[in-house]
CSV table of C-alpha atoms and ligand atoms in Angstrom, one decimal:
chain,number,residue,atom,x,y,z
J,1,MET,CA,37.3,60.2,-13.2
J,2,THR,CA,41.3,61.3,-13.1
J,3,THR,CA,43.6,60.9,-16.5
J,4,ALA,CA,46.3,59.1,-14.3
J,5,PHE,CA,45.5,56.4,-17.4
J,6,LYS,CA,46.6,58.0,-20.6
J,7,ASN,CA,44.0,57.3,-23.8
J,8,HIS,CA,46.7,53.7,-25.2
J,9,GLY,CA,46.2,56.4,-28.4
J,10,HIS,CA,48.5,59.3,-26.8
J,11,ASP,CA,51.3,60.8,-28.1
J,12,HIS,CA,54.1,59.0,-26.3
J,13,GLY,CA,57.0,61.0,-27.6
J,14,HIS,CA,55.8,63.9,-25.8
J,15,CYS,CA,56.5,61.6,-22.1
J,16,ILE,CA,59.7,60.7,-24.1
J,17,GLU,CA,60.4,64.5,-24.6
J,18,GLN,CA,59.1,65.6,-21.1
J,19,ALA,CA,60.7,62.1,-18.9
J,20,LEU,CA,64.4,63.5,-20.4
J,21,ASP,CA,63.7,67.0,-19.7
J,22,TRP,CA,63.0,65.9,-16.1
J,23,ALA,CA,66.2,63.6,-15.9
J,24,ALA,CA,68.9,66.5,-17.1
J,25,ALA,CA,67.3,69.7,-15.0
J,26,LYS,CA,68.1,67.0,-11.9
J,27,SER,CA,70.9,65.1,-12.9
J,28,THR,CA,72.4,69.4,-13.0
J,29,ARG,CA,70.3,70.2,-9.7
J,30,ARG,CA,72.4,67.1,-7.4
J,31,GLY,CA,75.9,67.7,-9.7
J,32,VAL,CA,75.7,64.1,-11.3
J,33,ARG,CA,76.1,63.7,-14.5
J,34,LEU,CA,73.5,61.5,-16.7
J,35,THR,CA,75.9,59.9,-18.8
J,36,PRO,CA,74.9,57.6,-22.1
J,37,ILE,CA,74.2,54.7,-20.2
J,38,ARG,CA,71.9,56.5,-17.6
J,39,ARG,CA,69.7,57.8,-19.9
J,40,ARG,CA,69.5,55.3,-22.7
J,41,VAL,CA,68.1,53.1,-19.4
J,42,PHE,CA,65.5,55.3,-18.6
J,43,GLU,CA,65.0,55.8,-22.1
J,44,LEU,CA,63.3,52.0,-22.5
J,45,VAL,CA,61.9,52.0,-18.9
J,46,TRP,CA,60.1,54.9,-20.1
J,47,GLN,CA,59.5,53.0,-23.7
J,48,SER,CA,55.7,52.4,-22.5
J,49,HIS,CA,53.7,53.2,-19.0
J,50,ARG,CA,54.3,49.3,-18.3
J,51,PRO,CA,56.8,48.0,-16.2
J,52,VAL,CA,59.9,47.0,-17.2
J,53,GLY,CA,61.9,44.3,-15.7
J,54,ALA,CA,66.1,44.7,-15.9
J,55,TYR,CA,66.3,41.8,-18.1
J,56,ASP,CA,64.2,43.1,-20.6
J,57,ILE,CA,66.0,46.4,-20.3
J,58,LEU,CA,69.3,44.0,-20.7
J,59,GLU,CA,68.3,42.1,-23.7
J,60,ILE,CA,67.6,45.7,-25.9
J,61,LEU,CA,71.1,47.1,-24.8
J,62,LYS,CA,72.9,43.5,-25.7
J,63,GLY,CA,70.2,44.4,-29.6
J,64,GLU,CA,72.0,47.8,-29.7
J,65,LYS,CA,75.7,46.0,-29.1
J,66,ARG,CA,76.3,47.7,-26.0
J,67,ASN,CA,78.2,45.3,-24.6
J,68,ALA,CA,75.9,45.7,-20.9
J,69,GLN,CA,75.9,43.6,-18.2
J,70,PRO,CA,73.3,43.1,-15.7
J,71,PRO,CA,75.8,45.2,-12.9
J,72,THR,CA,75.5,47.9,-15.4
J,73,VAL,CA,71.9,47.9,-15.8
J,74,TYR,CA,71.5,46.8,-11.9
J,75,ARG,CA,73.6,50.6,-11.4
J,76,ALA,CA,72.1,52.6,-13.4
J,77,LEU,CA,68.3,51.3,-12.4
J,78,ASP,CA,69.7,51.9,-8.7
J,79,PHE,CA,71.3,55.7,-10.5
J,80,LEU,CA,67.4,56.3,-12.0
J,81,ILE,CA,65.5,55.3,-8.9
J,82,GLU,CA,68.2,57.4,-6.0
J,83,LEU,CA,67.4,60.3,-8.1
J,84,GLY,CA,63.8,59.5,-8.2
J,85,LEU,CA,62.9,59.4,-11.7
J,86,ILE,CA,61.7,55.7,-12.0
J,87,HIS,CA,60.0,53.7,-9.6
J,88,ARG,CA,60.5,50.1,-8.7
J,89,ILE,CA,57.3,48.2,-8.2
J,90,GLU,CA,57.9,45.2,-6.4
J,91,SER,CA,55.0,43.1,-7.2
J,92,LEU,CA,56.3,42.6,-10.6
J,93,ASN,CA,60.3,43.0,-9.9
J,94,ALA,CA,59.9,45.7,-13.2
J,95,TYR,CA,60.6,49.4,-13.0
J,96,ILE,CA,58.7,52.6,-14.3
J,97,GLY,CA,59.4,56.5,-15.0
J,98,CYS,CA,57.6,58.6,-12.4
J,99,SER,CA,55.1,60.4,-13.4
J,100,ASP,CA,56.1,63.9,-12.0
J,101,PRO,CA,60.2,63.4,-10.4
J,102,GLN,CA,60.2,67.3,-9.5
J,103,LEU,CA,59.4,67.1,-6.3
J,104,ALA,CA,59.5,63.6,-4.0
J,105,HIS,CA,56.4,62.2,-3.1
J,106,PRO,CA,54.4,59.1,-1.9
J,107,SER,CA,52.9,56.4,-4.4
J,108,GLN,CA,50.3,54.7,-5.3
J,109,PHE,CA,50.0,52.7,-8.1
J,110,LEU,CA,47.3,51.6,-10.0
J,111,ILE,CA,48.3,48.1,-11.9
J,112,CYS,CA,46.0,47.0,-15.0
J,113,ARG,CA,46.6,43.3,-15.5
J,114,ASP,CA,45.6,43.1,-19.5
J,115,CYS,CA,47.5,45.5,-20.4
J,116,GLY,CA,49.8,46.3,-17.7
J,117,ILE,CA,49.8,49.5,-17.9
J,118,ALA,CA,50.7,50.8,-14.1
J,119,ALA,CA,49.2,55.0,-13.2
J,120,GLU,CA,50.6,56.1,-10.7
J,121,ILE,CA,49.1,58.4,-8.2
J,122,SER,CA,50.2,60.3,-5.3
J,123,ASP,CA,46.7,60.7,-3.2
J,124,LYS,CA,47.8,62.7,-0.1
J,125,ARG,CA,44.1,61.4,1.8
J,126,ILE,CA,46.1,57.9,1.0
J,127,ASP,CA,49.1,58.8,2.8
J,128,GLY,CA,47.6,60.4,5.7
J,129,ALA,CA,45.8,57.5,6.4
J,130,ILE,CA,49.1,55.4,6.6
J,131,ALA,CA,50.4,57.9,8.4
J,132,ALA,CA,48.6,57.9,11.5
J,133,LEU,CA,48.1,53.9,10.7
J,134,ALA,CA,51.1,54.2,12.1
J,135,GLU,CA,51.1,56.5,14.3
J,136,GLU,CA,48.3,54.2,16.7
J,137,THR,CA,50.6,51.3,16.0
J,138,GLY,CA,53.5,53.5,16.9
J,139,PHE,CA,54.4,51.8,13.8
J,140,VAL,CA,57.5,53.4,12.4
J,141,THR,CA,57.2,54.1,8.4
J,142,GLY,CA,59.7,52.9,5.9
J,143,LYS,CA,58.9,52.9,2.5
J,144,ARG,CA,55.1,54.0,1.7
J,145,THR,CA,54.5,52.7,-1.6
J,146,LEU,CA,51.5,51.0,-2.4
J,147,GLU,CA,50.4,48.4,-5.6
J,148,VAL,CA,47.1,47.8,-6.2
J,149,GLU,CA,45.9,45.4,-9.4
J,150,GLY,CA,43.0,45.3,-11.2
J,151,GLN,CA,41.3,46.8,-15.0
J,152,CYS,CA,42.0,50.4,-16.3
J,153,PRO,CA,39.4,52.2,-17.8
J,154,ASN,CA,40.7,51.3,-21.1
J,155,CYS,CA,40.7,48.1,-20.9
J,156,ARG,CA,37.5,48.4,-19.2
J,157,GLY,CA,35.8,49.9,-22.5
J,158,GLY,CA,34.3,52.3,-22.7
J,159,ALA,CA,34.7,55.9,-25.2
J,160,ASN,CA,38.2,55.2,-25.4
J,161,HIS,CA,38.2,52.0,-26.2
J,162,ALA,CA,41.8,52.3,-29.0
J,163,ARG,CA,44.6,49.9,-28.5
Y,1,ZN,ZN1,52.9,58.3,-22.8
Y,2,ZN,ZN1,57.0,59.0,-9.0
Y,3,ZN,ZN1,44.2,48.6,-19.2
């Protein structure tokens, strides 16, 4: 078993710091600006390993008196997706921070129905199977993200049961 699902008691501050480093590096490399609002939206997407909805982000920003409107949030989210820093989880209509934004990659998400945590997997075997299937059927693939619902190891109980 891999460590795709972090223990509930892990140091999440470290995850956020690392993500902010990635965001800064990627913006610099692409020559785009990580404005304060983009940075704050990115931080809010990274507040946990649970996908977060645009309106949840908007509510928090309003609480911070940032005078944010829905288009502001959607534009920031689009920017972050475009840079490969976050992904959209279609089945939940929500967003999650990319666990490894250095390189473009196919994603599969394992989403826990109990705690809501989504783990990002980038398994080349799965993507290879999709590519082979596409070739067999003459289908040209677009977005190849897979979303799988179920129960994570933390919620199944066992050694690292702590919440
Ligand atoms: Zn974390
Ligand atoms: Zn990713
Ligand atoms: Zn869970």
